[in-house]
Amino acid sequence: MQNQLIIPRRGFSSSEFEARVARAQRIMSAHGFDALLVSAPPNVRYFTGFDTQFWESPTRPWFVIVPLAGEPIAVIPEIGAPEMALTWMKDIRTWPAPVPEDDGLSLLKSTLDSLPKRFGRIGAEMGREMALRMPVSEFLRLREILGSPVEDGSPCLWEIRMVKTAAEIEHINYICQIASDAYEALPAQISIGESEREVARKLRIDIARRGADSTPFLPAISGPGGVQQIVCGPHDRILETGDILFIDTGSTFDGYFCDFDRNYAVGSVSDDAHRVHEALWLATEAGIKAAVPGAATDDVFRAMSKLIEDAGAIGNNVGRLGHGLGLQLTEPPSHRLGDSTVILENMVLTIEPGMEYAPGKMIVHEENIAITRDGARLLTKRAPRELPVIR
Amino acid sequence: MQNQLIIPRRGFSSSEFEARVARAQRIMSAHGFDALLVSAPPNVRYFTGFDTQFWESPTRPWFVIVPLAGEPIAVIPEIGAPEMALTWMKDIRTWPAPVPEDDGLSLLKSTLDSLPKRFGRIGAEMGREMALRMPVSEFLRLREILGSPVEDGSPCLWEIRMVKTAAEIEHINYICQIASDAYEALPAQISIGESEREVARKLRIDIARRGADSTPFLPAISGPGGVQQIVCGPHDRILETGDILFIDTGSTFDGYFCDFDRNYAVGSVSDDAHRVHEALWLATEAGIKAAVPGAATDDVFRAMSKLIEDAGAIGNNVGRLGHGLGLQLTEPPSHRLGDSTVILENMVLTIEPGMEYAPGKMIVHEENIAITRDGARLLTKRAPRELPVIR
């Protein structure tokens, strides 16, 4: 399916946030929570639209409470109140942080304790693929002083965030298209003899010029016939004939990530690299085809892993063959053996088959898809079936 | 004191890391910890030199254990082993993450339980200005299964990290000089009628061209005679005559941050802005002068706050008048009333007096200093005493 490149409107309407909260409240009800308490930037942003580069300072915690009924409540440092007032949020409560002896705890307690008690439980970001953005000792103190027990709300939060809205998907689609175009244009801009670092810099600048807001993740790694690892770098290594150049990127538009890679052959394509590239291209096809509403992530894993094993994989240190994405570079679910998460319409997923075919020689493919009623909609422009060659 | 712009060597020698660990072990002994367990990127980087853009993915936790004697141990996902092997670290233990049922916990347990027990306590990142980079529910499970109690190691970690090595200070000095030069060159590059966003983009590009690695923090905020807040933005607001343009930046070189701001008058300088700017310039002088080894952060606060109050401050929503910096944009200590942290040689601090002089009109100054035996060494180029004017 082909995509048109439409620049999405930045931010989301108040009615979008109202719909997000209404859906969250239905899911909270099923999980038995009177409120969700969130502190991490992607969760704060999901419910409020609020973003700030000030997340870089870990000194002051910020909180949003989503009650079972009614609008969310921001409980934040005074320093952030003028900006939070620009969002759709109406109930904004502040304290003069930083105050080591009471950095928001008593304000959180009075706010949470005043909410109606139906289930007598509050959900917090205690579980997987989330981290509390506050000192854990203060979280434990909050748990002690609150009138309701605080339990792991992350399965509930992930149930909320794993299924995207149409506007979220258009955000992700846009950044996927930008990065696809930049990947496609790259071979004409680089040549044998340049370093991984130079290549990464050129791609980073091109992605920015095409309209991305940021590129927090852009490993560029090269090696003879494949790479040793896929998450660290770039280094000063020089591209040489016979190398595979692997580049991945998590770039963002308005808070939303793409996360997919591309491979390039340097100078020429060896028979082995050609064969493995073809096997992974076909495994990607199989993964995309398997990602239909109602399938399990395990099904997607198996669809790919069979082809990878048949192609002679000796290993894969990534531990899974794709995952969710959105406001985070990686989100649940994971395409893993034994993971039984059911794939739903409007999830956004990566399809990421990879294999080590000889010691230290790894090739990994990746595409991003949105799940529609009829199956996967490709958000990235499909990687070329033949390895592009850098001369 | 004037600075020469010397580009520091990237990374640190093995002997630097050995010295960091030896000093850490002396401090751990005083705090009564058999080991420190760290998971957050700045702590992992401090002890190992390891960095990766892959921190952007919250799926897999990474750990470093600093034992009371001997070398640190990395307990990390398999996916990161090839890169960790490039650092000075020798003891690298891995598991095939992600494994939801046991993401490093049993490996952490066997590693920590095998260490000699002298104090019977392990320190973790539980306290202020730190956040665990792992799900809190898994941290609580780890606490239950370990042979020794896990307690708050953050005061110990901050005692270690608050005092910088000479090489760390030269890293911070370098990024401070880069940003100083970029701030100084800015008025010639921008003009009335441009937006905050355009101004921020130009400054960001200039900082990168001058040698910064990244600029995670660059709020640019304008307002008539002063600004409403200093941590969010830029927005699309257009610079108009009579505005104060406030810009702050946390840019990095090789992991280390600068954190200081500059103010510019747009078109002309009002009497009020001139008066407040002068008062804050003098308050900065007083703060710099007060920051001597043996003084308390409270002394630094008082030295500035008296001048700010005399100048007619009606408020300040920042909550403190400066703080530490290094591998984080903001670190302990805080210059706050009642904070009795003693200032030591080789701390790196911000001096950040600010005031709201009329409702919604705030001006904030900031410089970065390193503490020497003889007092403060300015790492930034001192802000001009007269407001630079943008035409």
CSV table of N, CA, C and O in Angstrom, one decimal, chain A residues 122-217:
chain,number,residue,atom,x,y,z
A,122,ILE,N,-4.9,2.4,43.4
A,122,ILE,CA,-4.4,3.4,42.4
A,122,ILE,C,-3.3,2.7,41.6
A,122,ILE,O,-2.5,1.9,42.2
A,123,GLY,N,-3.2,3.0,40.3
A,123,GLY,CA,-2.2,2.4,39.5
A,123,GLY,C,-1.1,3.3,39.2
A,123,GLY,O,-1.3,4.5,38.9
A,124,ALA,N,0.2,2.8,39.3
A,124,ALA,CA,1.4,3.6,39.0
A,124,ALA,C,2.2,2.9,38.0
A,124,ALA,O,2.1,1.7,37.7
A,125,GLU,N,3.3,3.6,37.5
A,125,GLU,CA,4.2,3.1,36.5
A,125,GLU,C,5.2,2.2,37.1
A,125,GLU,O,6.4,2.5,37.1
A,126,MET,N,4.8,1.0,37.6
A,126,MET,CA,5.7,0.2,38.3
A,126,MET,C,6.3,-1.0,37.4
A,126,MET,O,7.2,-1.7,37.9
A,127,GLY,N,5.7,-1.2,36.2
A,127,GLY,CA,6.1,-2.4,35.5
A,127,GLY,C,7.0,-2.2,34.3
A,127,GLY,O,7.6,-1.2,34.2
A,128,ARG,N,6.9,-3.2,33.4
A,128,ARG,CA,7.8,-3.3,32.3
A,128,ARG,C,7.8,-2.2,31.3
A,128,ARG,O,6.7,-1.6,31.0
A,129,GLU,N,9.0,-1.8,30.8
A,129,GLU,CA,9.2,-0.8,29.7
A,129,GLU,C,8.7,0.5,30.2
A,129,GLU,O,8.4,1.4,29.4
A,130,MET,N,8.7,0.7,31.5
A,130,MET,CA,8.4,2.0,32.1
A,130,MET,C,9.3,2.2,33.3
A,130,MET,O,9.8,1.2,33.9
A,131,ALA,N,9.6,3.4,33.6
A,131,ALA,CA,10.4,3.7,34.8
A,131,ALA,C,9.8,5.0,35.4
A,131,ALA,O,9.3,5.9,34.7
A,132,LEU,N,9.6,5.0,36.7
A,132,LEU,CA,9.1,6.1,37.4
A,132,LEU,C,10.1,7.3,37.2
A,132,LEU,O,11.3,7.1,37.4
A,133,ARG,N,9.6,8.5,37.0
A,133,ARG,CA,10.5,9.6,36.9
A,133,ARG,C,10.4,10.3,38.3
A,133,ARG,O,9.9,11.5,38.4
A,134,MET,N,10.9,9.7,39.3
A,134,MET,CA,10.9,10.3,40.6
A,134,MET,C,11.8,9.3,41.5
A,134,MET,O,12.0,8.2,41.1
A,135,PRO,N,12.4,9.8,42.6
A,135,PRO,CA,13.2,8.9,43.4
A,135,PRO,C,12.3,7.8,43.9
A,135,PRO,O,11.2,8.0,44.4
A,136,VAL,N,12.8,6.6,43.9
A,136,VAL,CA,12.0,5.4,44.3
A,136,VAL,C,11.7,5.5,45.8
A,136,VAL,O,10.7,5.1,46.3
A,137,SER,N,12.6,6.1,46.6
A,137,SER,CA,12.4,6.2,48.0
A,137,SER,C,11.2,7.1,48.3
A,137,SER,O,10.4,6.9,49.2
A,138,GLU,N,11.0,8.1,47.4
A,138,GLU,CA,9.8,9.0,47.6
A,138,GLU,C,8.6,8.3,47.1
A,138,GLU,O,7.5,8.5,47.7
A,139,PHE,N,8.7,7.5,46.1
A,139,PHE,CA,7.5,6.7,45.7
A,139,PHE,C,7.1,5.7,46.8
A,139,PHE,O,5.9,5.6,47.1
A,140,LEU,N,8.1,5.1,47.5
A,140,LEU,CA,7.7,4.2,48.5
A,140,LEU,C,7.1,4.9,49.7
A,140,LEU,O,6.2,4.4,50.4
A,141,ARG,N,7.6,6.2,50.0
A,141,ARG,CA,7.0,7.0,51.0
A,141,ARG,C,5.5,7.3,50.7
A,141,ARG,O,4.6,7.3,51.5
A,142,LEU,N,5.3,7.7,49.4
A,142,LEU,CA,4.0,8.0,49.0
A,142,LEU,C,3.0,6.9,49.2
A,142,LEU,O,1.9,7.0,49.6
A,143,ARG,N,3.5,5.7,48.8
A,143,ARG,CA,2.7,4.5,49.0
A,143,ARG,C,2.3,4.3,50.4
A,143,ARG,O,1.1,3.8,50.7
A,144,GLU,N,3.2,4.6,51.4
A,144,GLU,CA,2.8,4.5,52.8
A,144,GLU,C,1.8,5.5,53.3
A,144,GLU,O,0.9,5.1,54.1
A,145,ILE,N,1.8,6.7,52.7
A,145,ILE,CA,1.0,7.7,53.3
A,145,ILE,C,-0.4,7.8,52.6
A,145,ILE,O,-1.3,8.4,53.1
A,146,LEU,N,-0.5,7.2,51.4
A,146,LEU,CA,-1.8,7.3,50.7
A,146,LEU,C,-2.9,6.5,51.4
A,146,LEU,O,-2.6,5.4,52.0
A,147,GLY,N,-4.1,7.0,51.2
A,147,GLY,CA,-5.3,6.2,51.7
A,147,GLY,C,-5.6,5.0,51.0
A,147,GLY,O,-6.4,4.1,51.5
A,148,SER,N,-5.1,4.8,49.7
A,148,SER,CA,-5.4,3.6,48.9
A,148,SER,C,-4.1,3.0,48.6
A,148,SER,O,-3.1,3.7,48.4
A,149,PRO,N,-4.1,1.6,48.4
A,149,PRO,CA,-2.9,1.0,48.0
A,149,PRO,C,-2.5,1.4,46.5
A,149,PRO,O,-3.4,1.6,45.7
A,150,VAL,N,-1.2,1.5,46.3
A,150,VAL,CA,-0.7,1.8,44.9
A,150,VAL,C,-0.2,0.5,44.3
A,150,VAL,O,0.7,-0.2,44.9
A,151,GLU,N,-0.7,0.1,43.2
A,151,GLU,CA,-0.3,-1.1,42.6
A,151,GLU,C,0.2,-0.9,41.1
A,151,GLU,O,0.2,0.2,40.7
A,152,ASP,N,0.7,-2.0,40.5
A,152,ASP,CA,1.3,-1.8,39.2
A,152,ASP,C,0.2,-1.5,38.1
A,152,ASP,O,-0.6,-2.3,37.8
A,153,GLY,N,0.3,-0.2,37.7
A,153,GLY,CA,-0.7,0.2,36.6
A,153,GLY,C,-0.2,0.1,35.2
A,153,GLY,O,-0.8,0.5,34.3
A,154,SER,N,1.1,-0.5,35.1
A,154,SER,CA,1.6,-0.5,33.7
A,154,SER,C,0.9,-1.4,32.7
A,154,SER,O,0.8,-1.0,31.6
A,155,PRO,N,0.4,-2.6,33.1
A,155,PRO,CA,-0.4,-3.3,32.1
A,155,PRO,C,-1.6,-2.5,31.7
A,155,PRO,O,-2.0,-2.5,30.5
A,156,CYS,N,-2.2,-1.7,32.6
A,156,CYS,CA,-3.3,-0.9,32.2
A,156,CYS,C,-2.9,0.3,31.3
A,156,CYS,O,-3.5,0.5,30.2
A,157,LEU,N,-1.8,0.9,31.6
A,157,LEU,CA,-1.2,2.0,30.8
A,157,LEU,C,-0.8,1.5,29.4
A,157,LEU,O,-1.1,2.2,28.4
A,158,TRP,N,-0.3,0.3,29.4
A,158,TRP,CA,0.1,-0.2,28.1
A,158,TRP,C,-1.1,-0.6,27.2
A,158,TRP,O,-1.1,-0.5,26.0
A,159,GLU,N,-2.1,-1.1,27.9
A,159,GLU,CA,-3.4,-1.4,27.2
A,159,GLU,C,-3.9,-0.1,26.5
A,159,GLU,O,-4.4,-0.1,25.4
A,160,ILE,N,-3.8,1.0,27.3
A,160,ILE,CA,-4.2,2.3,26.8
A,160,ILE,C,-3.3,2.7,25.6
A,160,ILE,O,-3.8,3.0,24.5
A,161,ARG,N,-2.0,2.7,25.8
A,161,ARG,CA,-1.1,3.3,24.8
A,161,ARG,C,-0.8,2.5,23.6
A,161,ARG,O,-0.4,3.0,22.6
A,162,MET,N,-0.9,1.1,23.8
A,162,MET,CA,-0.5,0.2,22.7
A,162,MET,C,-1.4,0.4,21.4
A,162,MET,O,-0.9,0.2,20.3
A,163,VAL,N,-2.7,0.8,21.6
A,163,VAL,CA,-3.6,1.0,20.5
A,163,VAL,C,-3.6,2.5,20.2
A,163,VAL,O,-3.9,3.3,21.1
A,164,LYS,N,-3.2,2.9,19.0
A,164,LYS,CA,-3.0,4.3,18.7
A,164,LYS,C,-4.3,4.9,18.1
A,164,LYS,O,-5.1,4.2,17.5
A,165,THR,N,-4.4,6.2,18.2
A,165,THR,CA,-5.5,6.9,17.6
A,165,THR,C,-5.0,7.2,16.1
A,165,THR,O,-3.9,7.1,15.8
A,166,ALA,N,-6.0,7.6,15.3
A,166,ALA,CA,-5.7,7.9,13.9
A,166,ALA,C,-4.7,9.0,13.8
A,166,ALA,O,-3.7,8.9,13.0
A,167,ALA,N,-4.8,10.0,14.7
A,167,ALA,CA,-3.9,11.1,14.6
A,167,ALA,C,-2.5,10.7,15.0
A,167,ALA,O,-1.5,11.1,14.5
A,168,GLU,N,-2.4,9.8,16.0
A,168,GLU,CA,-1.0,9.3,16.4
A,168,GLU,C,-0.4,8.5,15.3
A,168,GLU,O,0.8,8.7,15.0
A,169,ILE,N,-1.2,7.7,14.6
A,169,ILE,CA,-0.6,6.9,13.5
A,169,ILE,C,-0.2,7.8,12.4
A,169,ILE,O,0.9,7.6,11.8
A,170,GLU,N,-0.9,8.9,12.1
A,170,GLU,CA,-0.4,9.8,11.1
A,170,GLU,C,0.9,10.5,11.5
A,170,GLU,O,1.7,10.8,10.6
A,171,HIS,N,1.1,10.8,12.8
A,171,HIS,CA,2.3,11.3,13.2
A,171,HIS,C,3.5,10.3,12.9
A,171,HIS,O,4.5,10.7,12.4
A,172,ILE,N,3.2,9.1,13.3
A,172,ILE,CA,4.3,8.0,13.1
A,172,ILE,C,4.6,7.8,11.6
A,172,ILE,O,5.7,7.7,11.2
A,173,ASN,N,3.5,7.8,10.8
A,173,ASN,CA,3.6,7.6,9.4
A,173,ASN,C,4.5,8.7,8.8
A,173,ASN,O,5.4,8.5,8.0
A,174,TYR,N,4.3,10.0,9.3
A,174,TYR,CA,5.1,11.1,8.7
A,174,TYR,C,6.6,10.9,9.0
A,174,TYR,O,7.4,11.1,8.1
A,175,ILE,N,6.9,10.6,10.2
A,175,ILE,CA,8.3,10.5,10.5
A,175,ILE,C,8.9,9.2,9.8
A,175,ILE,O,10.1,9.3,9.4
A,176,CYS,N,8.1,8.2,9.7
A,176,CYS,CA,8.6,7.0,8.9
A,176,CYS,C,8.9,7.4,7.4
A,176,CYS,O,9.9,6.9,6.9
A,177,GLN,N,8.0,8.2,6.9
A,177,GLN,CA,8.2,8.6,5.5
A,177,GLN,C,9.5,9.5,5.3
A,177,GLN,O,10.3,9.3,4.4
A,178,ILE,N,9.7,10.4,6.3
A,178,ILE,CA,10.9,11.3,6.3
A,178,ILE,C,12.1,10.4,6.3
A,178,ILE,O,13.1,10.6,5.5
A,179,ALA,N,12.2,9.5,7.2
A,179,ALA,CA,13.4,8.7,7.4
A,179,ALA,C,13.6,7.7,6.2
A,179,ALA,O,14.7,7.5,5.7
A,180,SER,N,12.5,7.2,5.6
A,180,SER,CA,12.5,6.4,4.4
A,180,SER,C,13.2,7.1,3.3
A,180,SER,O,14.1,6.6,2.6
A,181,ASP,N,12.8,8.4,3.1
A,181,ASP,CA,13.3,9.2,2.0
A,181,ASP,C,14.8,9.5,2.2
A,181,ASP,O,15.6,9.4,1.3
A,182,ALA,N,15.1,9.7,3.5
A,182,ALA,CA,16.5,10.0,3.8
A,182,ALA,C,17.4,8.8,3.6
A,182,ALA,O,18.5,8.9,3.0
A,183,TYR,N,16.9,7.6,4.0
A,183,TYR,CA,17.7,6.4,3.8
A,183,TYR,C,17.9,6.2,2.3
A,183,TYR,O,19.0,5.7,1.8
A,184,GLU,N,16.8,6.4,1.5
A,184,GLU,CA,16.9,6.2,0.1
A,184,GLU,C,17.9,7.1,-0.6
A,184,GLU,O,18.6,6.7,-1.6
A,185,ALA,N,18.0,8.3,-0.1
A,185,ALA,CA,18.9,9.3,-0.7
A,185,ALA,C,20.4,9.1,-0.2
A,185,ALA,O,21.3,9.8,-0.8
A,186,LEU,N,20.6,8.3,0.8
A,186,LEU,CA,21.9,8.3,1.4
A,186,LEU,C,23.0,7.8,0.5
A,186,LEU,O,24.1,8.4,0.5
A,187,PRO,N,22.9,6.7,-0.3
A,187,PRO,CA,24.0,6.2,-1.1
A,187,PRO,C,24.6,7.2,-2.0
A,187,PRO,O,25.8,7.2,-2.2
A,188,ALA,N,23.8,8.2,-2.5
A,188,ALA,CA,24.3,9.2,-3.4
A,188,ALA,C,25.2,10.2,-2.6
A,188,ALA,O,25.9,11.0,-3.2
A,189,GLN,N,25.0,10.2,-1.3
A,189,GLN,CA,25.7,11.3,-0.5
A,189,GLN,C,27.0,10.8,0.2
A,189,GLN,O,27.7,11.6,0.7
A,190,ILE,N,27.2,9.4,0.2
A,190,ILE,CA,28.4,8.9,0.9
A,190,ILE,C,29.2,8.0,0.0
A,190,ILE,O,28.7,7.6,-1.1
A,191,SER,N,30.4,7.7,0.4
A,191,SER,CA,31.3,6.9,-0.5
A,191,SER,C,32.3,6.1,0.4
A,191,SER,O,32.5,6.4,1.6
A,192,ILE,N,32.9,5.1,-0.3
A,192,ILE,CA,33.9,4.3,0.4
A,192,ILE,C,35.0,5.2,0.9
A,192,ILE,O,35.3,6.2,0.2
A,193,GLY,N,35.5,4.9,2.1
A,193,GLY,CA,36.5,5.8,2.7
A,193,GLY,C,36.0,6.7,3.7
A,193,GLY,O,36.8,7.3,4.5
A,194,GLU,N,34.7,7.0,3.7
A,194,GLU,CA,34.2,7.8,4.8
A,194,GLU,C,34.0,7.0,6.1
A,194,GLU,O,33.9,5.8,6.0
A,195,SER,N,33.9,7.7,7.2
A,195,SER,CA,33.7,7.0,8.5
A,195,SER,C,32.3,6.8,8.8
A,195,SER,O,31.4,7.5,8.3
A,196,GLU,N,32.0,5.8,9.7
A,196,GLU,CA,30.6,5.7,10.2
A,196,GLU,C,30.1,7.0,10.8
A,196,GLU,O,29.0,7.4,10.6
A,197,ARG,N,31.0,7.7,11.5
A,197,ARG,CA,30.6,9.0,12.1
A,197,ARG,C,30.2,10.0,11.1
A,197,ARG,O,29.2,10.7,11.2
A,198,GLU,N,30.9,10.1,9.9
A,198,GLU,CA,30.6,11.0,8.9
A,198,GLU,C,29.2,10.7,8.3
A,198,GLU,O,28.4,11.5,8.0
A,199,VAL,N,29.1,9.4,8.0
A,199,VAL,CA,27.8,8.9,7.4
A,199,VAL,C,26.6,9.2,8.3
A,199,VAL,O,25.6,9.7,7.8
A,200,ALA,N,26.8,9.0,9.6
A,200,ALA,CA,25.7,9.2,10.5
A,200,ALA,C,25.4,10.7,10.6
A,200,ALA,O,24.2,11.1,10.6
A,201,ARG,N,26.4,11.6,10.5
A,201,ARG,CA,26.2,13.0,10.6
A,201,ARG,C,25.4,13.5,9.3
A,201,ARG,O,24.5,14.2,9.4
A,202,LYS,N,25.8,13.0,8.2
A,202,LYS,CA,25.1,13.4,6.9
A,202,LYS,C,23.6,12.9,7.0
A,202,LYS,O,22.7,13.7,6.6
A,203,LEU,N,23.4,11.7,7.4
A,203,LEU,CA,22.0,11.2,7.5
A,203,LEU,C,21.2,12.0,8.5
A,203,LEU,O,20.0,12.4,8.3
A,204,ARG,N,21.8,12.3,9.6
A,204,ARG,CA,21.2,13.1,10.7
A,204,ARG,C,20.7,14.4,10.2
A,204,ARG,O,19.6,14.9,10.4
A,205,ILE,N,21.6,15.1,9.5
A,205,ILE,CA,21.3,16.4,8.9
A,205,ILE,C,20.2,16.3,7.9
A,205,ILE,O,19.2,17.1,7.9
A,206,ASP,N,20.2,15.3,7.1
A,206,ASP,CA,19.2,15.1,6.0
A,206,ASP,C,17.8,14.9,6.7
A,206,ASP,O,16.8,15.4,6.2
A,207,ILE,N,17.8,14.0,7.7
A,207,ILE,CA,16.6,13.7,8.4
A,207,ILE,C,16.0,15.0,9.0
A,207,ILE,O,14.8,15.3,8.9
A,208,ALA,N,16.9,15.9,9.6
A,208,ALA,CA,16.4,17.1,10.1
A,208,ALA,C,15.9,18.1,9.1
A,208,ALA,O,14.8,18.7,9.2
A,209,ARG,N,16.6,18.1,7.9
A,209,ARG,CA,16.2,19.0,6.8
A,209,ARG,C,14.8,18.6,6.3
A,209,ARG,O,14.0,19.4,5.8
A,210,ARG,N,14.5,17.3,6.3
A,210,ARG,CA,13.3,16.8,5.7
A,210,ARG,C,12.1,17.0,6.7
A,210,ARG,O,11.0,16.7,6.3
A,211,GLY,N,12.4,17.5,7.9
A,211,GLY,CA,11.3,17.8,8.8
A,211,GLY,C,11.2,17.1,10.1
A,211,GLY,O,10.2,17.3,10.9
A,212,ALA,N,12.2,16.3,10.5
A,212,ALA,CA,12.1,15.6,11.8
A,212,ALA,C,12.5,16.6,12.9
A,212,ALA,O,13.2,17.6,12.6
A,213,ASP,N,11.9,16.4,14.1
A,213,ASP,CA,12.2,17.3,15.2
A,213,ASP,C,13.5,16.9,15.9
A,213,ASP,O,14.3,17.8,16.4
A,214,SER,N,13.8,15.6,16.0
A,214,SER,CA,14.9,15.2,16.7
A,214,SER,C,15.3,13.8,16.3
A,214,SER,O,14.5,13.1,15.7
A,215,THR,N,16.5,13.4,16.5
A,215,THR,CA,17.0,12.1,16.2
A,215,THR,C,17.8,11.5,17.3
A,215,THR,O,19.0,11.5,17.3
A,216,PRO,N,17.1,11.1,18.4
A,216,PRO,CA,17.8,10.6,19.6
A,216,PRO,C,18.5,9.3,19.3
A,216,PRO,O,19.4,9.0,20.1
A,217,PHE,N,18.2,8.6,18.3
A,217,PHE,CA,18.8,7.2,18.1
A,217,PHE,C,19.2,7.1,16.6
A,217,PHE,O,18.3,7.1,15.7
